[in-house]
Amino acid sequence: MGKKVLIVDDDTDIITFASSVIENSGYTPISALNGEEAMNKIREEKPDAIILDVLMPKESGIKMYRKVKTDPELSDIPVIILSGIAQRTFTRSQKALTEFEGQDIPEPDAYLEKPVEPEELEKTLKKFLS
Amino acid sequence: MSKLKLLLIDDEEGIRKVLSLSLKRDGYQVLTAEDGGKGIELFRKNLPIIVLTDIKMPGMDGIEVLKRVKEIDPDTQVIVITGHGDMESAIKSLQLGASDFITKPVGDQVLAVALNRAKERLETKRLLREYTNNLENMVKDATEEVKRRYEFESKLIQQSIDGIIATDKEGNVLIFNAAAERIFGYTEDEVKTRKKVHHLFPEGIGQKTTGILSGESRSADDIFVLEDTSVEGKNGEVIPIRFSGAILYETDKPIGSVGFFQDLREIKRLQKELIQSERLAAVGQTVAGLAHGIKNILNGLKGGVYIVNTAMKKSPDSFAGAGVKEGGNGSKLRTGWDMVERNINRVSGLVLDLLSYSKEREPEYEKYDPNIIVDEVCNLMESKAKENDVKLIRDLDKEIGEVYLEPKGIHSCLLNLVSNAIDACIFDPDTEKDWQVKVRTHSDRKGGVIYDVVDNGCGMDQEVKDRIFTEFFSTKGNRGTGLGLLVSQKIIHEHKGILDVESELGRGTRFSIRLAKQEFPEKK
């Protein structure tokens, strides 16, 4: 199989849906239900792209996103945020954390708001992977 | 003090000389004349207040002088000098208004007494005149004061915001002010000739008032206050009012009644509106709180549809196979599934509209070419237009340049307007028309941007036009959510812009988005 895409979401229906889109686009889906599990999977599997939810139990997407983007080994992996949270809210939280931690974080490579059309998700994936 | 002017008329030069010397000594300014004619001439010129004239003179005599002087100025004191024993002349001159007479030879003392009396009389006259003048002024002032008060009071009644109705003892209307006309819809004249107190006061109060008025004594229960009641208007409509009224007495005898009517229509309307807007705000807050969860559910629904569709595409036989064999169930499965999918899209559209309508937000401004948005929207709508024989035309002002706006927001507004415009063509019963929808951009004189979406479809009548920006109003039956224009308008208002509409039934509609130039974009 081709490139690997990690989908991180606590909603298994979203995982099923995104996995299906990933497969239909010709990639291999990997999934994780929370940020902690996702970090392990990232280190083990080295995915080519990450689809990331924001509001999750244990570790939120906001924190996980920072971890990925501040890790020199991982920061090149494109991250597509897929969330019911508006981009503005996400950006604001990141800014607050940036001020708190003093470390600047780039904006996500793509931001999709739920509900997302399968075609749009596919298009976004292809933009980063082909 | 200036000297008193005195005119002395006598034909004898000796007497003139002697008298004027003694008069001058007494402090008078003395004018002299040797006959009546000259005397009158001098009188006219100088208007002395005392005239001393001889009776017997050649030419005009003293009696004639007296008459003329009194004609010219009746207040002048005229003292006549008569010959000794000439009582007849003396009496005649007194009858003609002379203030005194003295006889020749004229003694100093007698003259002085006569002059003093004349002066006293003058003073009395002056005082009397002053007093009369004062009295007149006082009456005038008092009259004016009364008039002013009357005018003030009638203005107070006429211009009162509350309706005021006053009646006499028989219940006939005496006062029916402008506010009362507004409340009841009757004119003052209509009411004064046709209505009585029990027609106008609130139910019960009117009858009670009539009862008290027909009696002759003070009633214990003669002040009425009803916080929330109603009266009947001219056309039979029920008008909510606050009423207060009272019986008017003159020493314990009822002589009339008065009622004050506070119009509660506007207050009631505002209360209703407030309740409605509070309800909407509550809905908005609830919806906003649920937004995240709802969006996940919508994504789950769409995801499910996608997976089923993928599976159907991959192996149509296995999916519909059973149905085909058993006679038509396969096509039913397809029909049913299409229905599920269509309705998921509908509920998704409605919920997303509702979410964005209930969310308070500021636009995320970006520097952007407004024409790009038109291109994106037209590309999206091209197929819908074509399917329905509608020509989609772009008329873009290439000089417009980049402006600050929220591309996502304006995109969704324009998409809504263009989609509505195409619908207006689809709904148009006049199939002879070459339907077209034109999207135009241009800048206003102040550097703002205007988007026009113009169609020649079915148009709207006034009633529809009045309601298009109200919640859940739709002309599209179950195809519309009734929120599209509201959401668009909200986005434009967030941009501090204006969403205008012009429409004519059967001719078409023009929607205009007017965005003012944003000098200082919000920092993100």
XYZ file of C-alpha atoms in Angstrom:
654
model
C 0.000 0.000 0.000
C 0.985 3.618 -0.528
C 1.319 6.493 1.840
C 0.039 6.334 5.379
C -2.445 8.796 6.842
C -3.127 8.928 10.564
C -6.639 9.923 11.577
C -6.988 11.071 15.203
C -10.530 11.428 16.532
C -12.425 10.205 19.610
C -15.527 9.654 17.460
C -15.222 6.187 15.890
C -17.774 7.094 13.212
C -15.511 9.873 12.029
C -12.589 7.405 12.015
C -14.606 4.975 9.915
C -15.638 7.755 7.507
C -12.166 9.295 7.190
C -10.534 5.865 6.822
C -12.911 5.121 3.991
C -12.031 8.403 2.255
C -8.315 7.744 2.811
C -8.616 4.266 1.328
C -10.664 5.463 -1.621
C -8.007 8.077 -2.279
C -5.435 5.327 -2.456
C -3.727 5.695 0.902
C -3.461 3.583 4.014
C -5.418 4.730 7.052
C -4.109 4.391 10.594
C -6.212 5.618 13.505
C -5.938 6.767 17.101
C -8.694 7.724 19.572
C -6.765 10.339 21.515
C -3.622 12.450 21.532
C -1.566 10.093 23.653
C -2.270 7.074 21.496
C -1.673 9.201 18.433
C 1.822 10.283 19.510
C 2.813 6.644 19.907
C 1.406 5.767 16.495
C 3.221 8.686 14.911
C 6.548 7.556 16.337
C 5.926 3.898 15.361
C 4.404 4.322 11.930
C 5.793 7.660 10.658
C 2.607 8.649 8.768
C 2.823 10.910 5.706
C -0.058 13.085 6.877
C -2.199 13.523 9.976
C -5.915 14.318 10.171
C -6.480 15.716 13.632
C -9.568 16.482 15.692
C -9.310 19.280 18.257
C -11.590 18.370 21.152
C -10.611 14.961 22.491
C -10.317 13.407 25.943
C -6.878 12.900 27.584
C -4.811 15.059 25.284
C -6.487 17.691 23.110
C -5.665 18.322 19.476
C -4.413 21.766 20.409
C -1.608 20.318 22.558
C -0.892 17.437 20.247
C -0.560 19.794 17.336
C 2.110 21.739 19.214
C 3.968 18.560 20.068
C 4.108 17.518 16.440
C 5.098 20.938 15.163
C 7.823 21.477 17.785
C 9.421 18.058 17.279
C 12.102 18.505 14.593
C 11.621 14.914 13.440
C 7.875 15.323 13.019
C 7.327 18.970 12.180
C 7.402 18.343 8.426
C 4.396 16.017 8.494
C 1.407 17.929 7.090
C -1.396 18.255 9.661
C -4.993 18.679 8.522
C -7.222 19.811 11.345
C -10.741 18.401 11.071
C -12.950 19.797 13.793
C -16.319 21.136 14.813
C -14.400 24.042 16.338
C -14.068 27.137 14.170
C -10.590 27.904 12.898
C -10.656 31.237 14.686
C -11.109 29.511 18.058
C -8.276 27.122 17.325
C -5.985 29.963 16.269
C -6.848 31.934 19.380
C -6.016 29.006 21.661
C -2.726 28.485 19.864
C -1.893 32.159 20.269
C -2.630 32.037 23.982
C -0.340 29.030 24.347
C 2.340 30.712 22.237
C 2.348 33.660 24.592
C 2.416 31.342 27.585
C 5.173 29.065 26.332
C 7.019 31.622 24.288
C 7.301 29.333 21.305
C 5.819 30.276 17.951
C 3.862 27.608 16.089
C 2.955 27.698 12.387
C -0.708 27.649 11.325
C -2.071 24.221 10.400
C -1.382 23.099 6.839
C -5.127 22.842 6.292
C -8.192 23.479 8.399
C -11.463 21.733 7.640
C -14.599 22.351 9.611
C -17.021 19.511 10.301
C -19.165 18.417 8.610
C -16.703 17.993 5.780
C -17.653 16.827 2.309
C -15.741 13.632 1.377
C -14.620 15.285 -1.872
C -13.051 18.144 0.024
C -11.173 15.860 2.390
C -9.927 13.838 -0.556
C -8.831 16.970 -2.391
C -6.957 18.226 0.666
C -5.200 14.885 1.167
C -4.118 14.752 -2.456
C -2.742 18.277 -2.189
C -0.223 17.145 0.412
C 0.471 13.601 -0.685
C 0.802 13.598 -4.442
C -39.556 121.779 38.680
C -40.373 123.679 35.554
C -42.603 126.702 35.882
C -46.351 126.320 35.320
C -47.463 127.941 32.082
C -50.268 130.477 32.375
C -52.031 132.449 29.636
C -53.465 135.851 30.522
C -55.953 137.454 28.103
C -57.131 141.004 28.742
C -57.730 143.980 26.477
C -56.474 146.464 29.064
C -52.744 146.798 28.894
C -52.542 148.079 32.488
C -54.175 144.995 33.938
C -51.983 142.701 31.782
C -48.856 144.395 33.072
C -49.834 144.436 36.734
C -51.162 140.886 36.835
C -48.314 139.345 34.876
C -45.798 141.013 37.167
C -47.467 139.609 40.257
C -47.937 136.159 38.614
C -44.308 136.003 37.545
C -43.373 136.840 41.079
C -45.491 133.899 42.248
C -43.480 131.609 40.002
C -45.572 131.252 36.838
C -44.407 131.469 33.283
C -46.820 134.052 31.914
C -47.987 134.476 28.320
C -50.212 137.447 27.500
C -52.660 138.300 24.744
C -54.677 141.469 24.189
C -57.722 139.813 22.620
C -59.543 136.481 22.332
C -58.286 135.624 18.851
C -54.639 136.098 19.714
C -55.243 134.339 23.002
C -56.539 131.191 21.306
C -53.621 131.292 18.854
C -51.154 131.428 21.752
C -53.076 128.704 23.546
C -52.790 126.328 20.616
C -49.061 126.927 20.357
C -48.150 126.651 24.040
C -50.937 124.676 25.661
C -50.769 126.352 29.063
C -52.547 124.543 31.823
C -54.207 127.594 33.256
C -55.950 130.320 31.269
C -56.941 133.606 32.898
C -59.335 135.530 30.688
C -61.341 138.709 30.875
C -64.990 138.345 29.968
C -65.663 141.632 28.296
C -63.367 142.123 25.380
C -63.871 143.559 21.918
C -63.980 140.850 19.250
C -63.936 137.391 20.761
C -65.183 137.638 24.336
C -64.173 135.578 27.348
C -67.100 133.184 27.073
C -66.074 132.283 23.527
C -62.442 131.896 24.601
C -63.597 129.553 27.370
C -65.585 127.447 24.900
C -62.686 127.172 22.453
C -60.140 126.354 25.104
C -62.351 123.598 26.532
C -62.758 122.238 23.011
C -59.031 122.083 22.497
C -58.132 120.690 25.915
C -60.945 120.021 28.371
C -58.474 119.614 31.228
C -57.292 123.182 31.066
C -58.276 125.273 34.059
C -59.955 128.429 32.885
C -60.463 131.292 35.409
C -62.643 134.118 34.131
C -62.384 137.712 35.242
C -65.771 139.426 35.394
C -66.837 142.942 35.945
C -68.143 143.811 39.392
C -71.671 142.450 39.883
C -71.783 140.607 36.558
C -73.148 137.448 38.091
C -74.831 136.409 34.871
C -71.545 136.046 33.031
C -69.979 134.384 36.033
C -72.690 131.714 36.205
C -72.655 131.183 32.475
C -68.930 130.646 32.455
C -69.140 128.185 35.347
C -71.782 126.309 33.423
C -69.445 126.150 30.473
C -66.734 124.562 32.530
C -64.732 127.442 33.968
C -63.050 126.348 37.124
C -63.476 129.680 38.921
C -64.263 133.343 38.509
C -62.828 136.436 40.077
C -64.177 139.987 39.911
C -62.477 143.171 39.003
C -60.589 144.782 40.464
C -58.431 141.696 40.822
C -56.829 141.503 44.229
C -53.603 139.544 44.658
C -55.001 137.371 47.397
C -58.162 136.431 45.562
C -56.115 135.581 42.492
C -53.773 133.425 44.507
C -56.673 131.482 46.052
C -58.269 130.948 42.656
C -54.979 129.774 41.196
C -54.337 127.387 44.058
C -57.752 125.882 43.654
C -57.106 125.483 39.971
C -53.805 123.747 40.704
C -55.437 121.444 43.213
C -58.066 120.553 40.735
C -55.380 119.810 38.171
C -53.595 117.556 40.641
C -56.803 115.696 41.485
C -57.457 115.187 37.816
C -53.941 113.904 37.310
C -54.320 111.438 40.168
C -57.660 110.298 38.922
C -56.240 109.762 35.468
C -53.316 107.860 36.865
C -55.607 105.719 38.925
C -57.869 105.015 35.967
C -54.860 104.130 33.854
C -53.594 101.776 36.541
C -56.941 100.177 36.838
C -57.102 99.652 33.106
C -53.619 98.168 33.082
C -54.496 95.898 35.953
C -57.593 94.655 34.186
C -55.570 94.181 31.029
C -52.873 92.221 32.879
C -55.404 90.079 34.650
C -57.233 89.363 31.424
C -54.005 88.386 29.751
C -53.061 86.158 32.639
C -56.407 84.411 32.465
C -56.053 84.027 28.717
C -52.510 82.714 29.092
C -53.620 80.206 31.682
C -56.535 79.132 29.602
C -54.307 78.648 26.594
C -51.744 76.810 28.670
C -54.369 74.507 30.076
C -56.002 73.816 26.755
C -52.577 73.131 25.253
C -51.819 70.872 28.173
C -54.968 68.949 27.425
C -54.585 68.959 23.648
C -50.923 68.024 23.595
C -51.059 65.473 26.375
C -49.676 62.088 25.340
C -52.538 60.507 27.231
C -56.043 60.627 25.879
C -58.228 62.941 27.981
C -62.021 62.876 27.945
C -64.151 65.157 30.106
C -67.932 65.106 30.301
C -70.677 67.162 31.861
C -73.244 65.911 34.332
C -75.362 64.397 31.574
C -72.382 62.425 30.285
C -71.961 64.565 27.161
C -68.387 64.891 25.998
C -66.878 68.351 26.556
C -63.226 67.576 25.982
C -61.853 64.944 23.625
C -58.182 65.670 23.003
C -55.913 64.715 20.109
C -54.506 61.669 21.901
C -58.034 60.436 22.541
C -58.727 60.831 18.819
C -55.646 58.708 18.098
C -56.675 56.019 20.560
C -60.351 55.738 19.651
C -60.215 56.707 15.994
C -63.162 59.109 16.392
C -62.855 62.820 15.705
C -63.749 65.296 18.434
C -66.900 66.324 16.550
C -68.103 62.754 16.068
C -67.763 62.077 19.759
C -69.305 65.336 20.948
C -72.471 64.751 18.967
C -72.835 60.991 19.130
C -71.106 59.532 22.169
C -71.688 59.616 25.879
C -69.458 58.730 28.759
C -70.580 55.086 28.967
C -69.616 54.550 25.297
C -66.065 55.663 25.900
C -64.938 54.771 29.404
C -63.906 51.151 29.982
C -66.640 48.595 30.501
C -68.209 48.954 33.946
C -66.564 52.301 34.743
C -68.753 54.075 32.184
C -71.971 52.780 33.729
C -70.737 53.526 37.236
C -69.829 57.092 36.238
C -73.237 57.649 34.652
C -74.827 56.394 37.876
C -72.886 58.773 40.104
C -73.458 61.723 37.758
C -77.215 61.222 37.814
C -77.214 61.542 41.619
C -76.838 64.697 43.668
C -74.311 63.674 46.269
C -70.664 62.743 46.605
C -69.923 59.066 46.082
C -67.409 57.177 48.198
C -66.127 55.303 45.191
C -65.394 58.034 42.671
C -61.780 57.517 41.572
C -61.086 54.746 39.135
C -57.700 53.268 38.222
C -57.343 50.266 35.931
C -53.730 49.358 35.174
C -54.498 47.033 32.319
C -57.829 47.325 30.595
C -59.164 48.029 27.153
C -61.606 50.172 25.245
C -63.309 49.646 21.922
C -62.075 51.712 18.978
C -64.152 53.134 16.153
C -63.803 49.999 14.048
C -64.602 47.695 16.916
C -60.953 46.871 17.627
C -59.862 46.229 21.191
C -57.334 48.822 22.328
C -55.251 48.054 25.400
C -55.027 51.036 27.750
C -54.250 52.085 31.298
C -57.207 54.058 32.631
C -57.621 56.522 35.464
C -60.729 58.590 35.957
C -62.542 60.709 38.487
C -65.876 62.383 39.188
C -65.732 66.183 39.314
C -67.723 67.996 42.014
C -68.818 71.472 42.848
C -69.461 71.599 46.588
C -70.306 67.903 46.803
C -72.577 67.897 43.769
C -71.309 65.897 40.836
C -70.930 68.130 37.799
C -68.959 65.961 35.417
C -66.275 63.375 34.940
C -62.809 63.086 33.491
C -60.877 60.087 32.198
C -57.219 59.629 31.286
C -56.320 56.955 28.756
C -52.736 55.771 28.362
C -52.272 53.967 25.065
C -50.604 50.605 25.726
C -50.525 49.377 22.122
C -46.870 50.256 21.529
C -45.800 48.881 24.917
C -47.678 45.642 24.266
C -46.076 45.354 20.847
C -42.599 45.937 22.279
C -43.231 43.422 25.034
C -44.207 40.862 22.451
C -41.129 41.663 20.410
C -38.938 41.450 23.487
C -40.315 38.043 24.389
C -39.735 36.919 20.838
C -36.183 38.213 20.719
C -35.423 36.742 24.137
C -36.717 33.429 22.936
C -34.540 33.672 19.858
C -31.525 34.620 21.934
C -32.149 31.631 24.175
C -32.406 29.388 21.130
C -29.218 30.937 19.820
C -27.304 30.304 23.015
C -28.530 26.766 23.266
C -27.690 26.074 19.671
C -24.252 27.659 19.966
C -23.545 25.494 23.010
C -24.521 22.393 21.079
C -22.706 23.402 17.911
C -19.687 21.216 18.325
C -21.689 18.109 19.078
C -24.111 18.788 16.241
C -21.317 19.235 13.753
C -19.832 15.897 14.732
C -23.203 14.220 14.307
C -23.671 15.824 10.891
C -20.231 14.622 9.896
C -21.182 11.137 11.108
C -24.326 11.195 8.966
C -22.484 12.387 5.899
C -19.725 9.874 6.549
C -22.284 7.087 6.704
C -23.841 8.205 3.433
C -20.406 8.291 1.854
C -19.545 4.782 2.992
C -22.842 3.338 1.766
C -22.424 5.151 -1.552
C -18.871 3.815 -1.916
C -20.053 0.297 -1.202
C -22.918 0.618 -3.680
C -20.593 1.865 -6.343
C -18.084 -0.931 -5.792
C -20.595 -3.808 -5.970
C -23.978 -2.697 -7.193
C -25.017 -6.297 -7.754
C -24.588 -7.554 -4.253
C -26.420 -4.516 -2.943
C -29.395 -4.506 -5.189
C -29.184 -8.120 -6.286
C -31.644 -9.503 -3.816
C -34.101 -6.818 -4.730
C -33.854 -7.349 -8.433
C -34.565 -11.049 -8.075
C -37.561 -10.590 -5.825
C -39.230 -8.066 -8.034
C -38.538 -4.395 -7.528
C -37.200 -4.313 -3.969
C -33.795 -3.258 -5.261
C -35.151 -0.113 -6.834
C -37.099 0.594 -3.660
C -33.885 0.284 -1.714
C -32.304 2.823 -4.049
C -35.278 5.191 -3.804
C -35.294 4.938 -0.046
C -31.583 5.495 0.182
C -31.769 8.549 -2.076
C -34.414 9.890 0.233
C -32.221 9.377 3.297
C -29.280 11.043 1.589
C -31.327 14.016 0.347
C -32.809 14.624 3.750
C -29.483 14.334 5.501
C -28.274 17.092 3.188
C -31.333 19.139 4.000
C -31.058 18.805 7.743
C -27.369 19.531 7.456
C -28.024 22.721 5.483
C -30.656 23.881 7.915
C -28.607 23.151 11.003
C -25.514 24.842 9.599
C -27.583 27.943 8.684
C -29.034 27.959 12.168
C -25.591 27.639 13.709
C -24.103 30.499 11.774
C -27.202 32.620 12.368
C -27.080 32.160 16.117
C -23.373 32.831 16.481
C -22.140 36.294 17.441
C -18.962 37.018 15.609
C -16.700 39.527 13.902
C -15.691 38.885 10.310
C -12.187 37.541 9.740
C -11.016 40.248 7.380
C -8.486 39.551 4.673
C -7.187 41.640 1.846
C -8.906 40.026 -1.103
C -9.995 40.590 -4.682
C -13.807 40.718 -4.579
C -14.042 39.439 -8.153
C -12.454 36.115 -7.225
C -15.444 35.380 -4.995
C -17.829 36.006 -7.891
C -15.845 33.608 -10.062
C -15.883 30.906 -7.393
C -19.612 31.280 -6.806
C -20.466 31.342 -10.513
C -18.354 28.252 -11.136
C -20.248 26.452 -8.376
C -23.663 27.555 -9.662
C -22.983 27.144 -13.387
C -24.410 23.621 -13.595
C -27.563 24.468 -11.627
C -28.121 27.453 -13.935
C -27.578 25.424 -17.076
C -29.897 22.608 -15.990
C -32.674 25.148 -15.596
C -32.059 27.202 -18.752
C -30.823 30.198 -16.848
C -28.002 32.262 -18.293
C -25.449 33.189 -15.632
C -23.616 36.395 -16.543
C -20.625 37.972 -14.797
C -20.051 41.693 -15.127
C -16.901 42.415 -13.177
C -15.151 45.715 -12.579
C -11.511 44.784 -13.115
C -10.296 48.068 -11.624
C -11.737 47.327 -8.208
C -8.499 46.065 -6.637
C -8.156 44.338 -3.307
C -10.297 45.260 -0.331
C -10.702 44.047 3.230
C -13.510 41.547 3.652
C -14.128 38.050 4.917
C -13.889 35.884 1.780
C -15.681 32.934 3.376
C -18.583 35.054 4.600
C -19.046 37.012 1.381
C -18.742 33.768 -0.559
C -21.610 32.213 1.345
C -23.762 35.379 0.960
C -23.186 35.578 -2.741
C -23.794 31.852 -3.145
C -27.094 32.287 -1.322
C -28.114 35.275 -3.481
C -27.163 33.642 -6.783
C -28.866 30.404 -5.802
C -32.007 32.405 -4.847
C -31.840 34.276 -8.157
C -31.742 31.027 -10.115
C -34.647 29.733 -8.000
C -36.569 32.927 -8.845
C -36.150 32.024 -12.535
C -37.170 28.420 -11.907
C -40.298 29.581 -10.040
C -41.169 32.070 -12.782
C -44.379 30.938 -14.522
C -43.531 33.041 -17.604
C -41.697 30.460 -19.721
C -41.416 32.865 -22.671
C -38.636 34.745 -20.921
C -34.929 34.272 -21.576
C -33.990 33.904 -17.961
C -30.760 35.367 -16.803
C -28.923 36.051 -13.583
C -26.305 38.752 -13.638
C -23.617 39.162 -10.997
C -21.996 42.547 -11.121
C -19.199 44.142 -9.118
C -18.398 47.822 -8.987
C -16.957 50.283 -6.512
C -18.845 53.140 -4.956
C -17.409 56.650 -4.855
C -15.904 56.153 -1.421
C -13.857 53.077 -2.263
C -16.397 50.515 -1.052
C -17.513 47.480 -3.029
C -20.981 46.749 -4.366
C -22.137 43.335 -5.506
C -25.362 43.253 -7.510
C -27.209 40.025 -8.159
C -29.950 40.746 -10.692
C -32.433 38.237 -12.067
C -35.419 38.545 -14.398
C -37.339 35.769 -12.655
C -40.654 35.780 -10.833
C -40.004 38.809 -8.589
C -41.743 39.477 -5.288
C -44.837 41.355 -4.198
C -44.732 43.762 -1.259
C -45.875 41.173 1.266
C -43.107 38.771 0.391
C -40.577 41.599 0.274
C -41.589 42.650 3.780
C -41.010 39.183 5.147
C -37.860 37.928 3.452
C -35.638 38.996 6.319
C -37.745 37.373 9.032
C -37.015 34.017 10.628
C -38.125 30.858 8.937
C -39.948 32.559 6.090
C -39.594 30.757 2.804
C -41.420 30.771 -0.502
C -39.768 27.561 -1.558
C -41.903 25.130 0.397
C -39.837 22.430 2.015
C -36.889 23.196 -0.236
C -35.988 26.305 1.750
C -34.830 26.601 5.331
C -36.128 30.135 5.744
C -32.751 31.159 7.087
C -30.650 31.788 3.987
C -31.247 35.525 3.595
C -31.119 36.029 7.329
C -27.692 34.474 7.495
C -26.572 36.540 4.504
C -27.896 39.697 6.051
C -26.173 38.885 9.322
C -22.830 38.431 7.585
C -23.253 41.722 5.717
C -24.206 43.500 8.943
C -21.131 42.039 10.610
C -19.172 43.686 7.802
C -21.076 46.889 8.671
C -22.482 46.727 5.168
C -25.989 46.857 3.745
C -28.032 44.204 1.972
C -30.589 45.936 -0.251
C -33.433 44.528 -2.264
C -35.512 45.882 -5.107
C -38.140 43.713 -6.714
C -41.113 43.813 -8.980
C -43.571 40.958 -9.276
C -43.168 39.251 -12.627
C -40.183 41.405 -13.613
C -37.337 40.250 -11.408
C -35.270 41.111 -8.383
C -32.050 42.891 -7.592
C -30.114 42.211 -4.412
C -27.193 44.525 -3.642
C -24.452 43.961 -1.125
C -22.851 47.287 -0.232
C -19.620 47.034 1.695
C -18.058 50.237 2.934
C -14.320 50.655 2.630
C -12.581 49.136 5.654
C -9.733 51.468 6.547
C -8.598 49.670 9.649
C -9.111 45.958 9.340
C -9.551 44.005 12.541
C -6.322 42.404 13.621
C -6.479 38.687 13.807
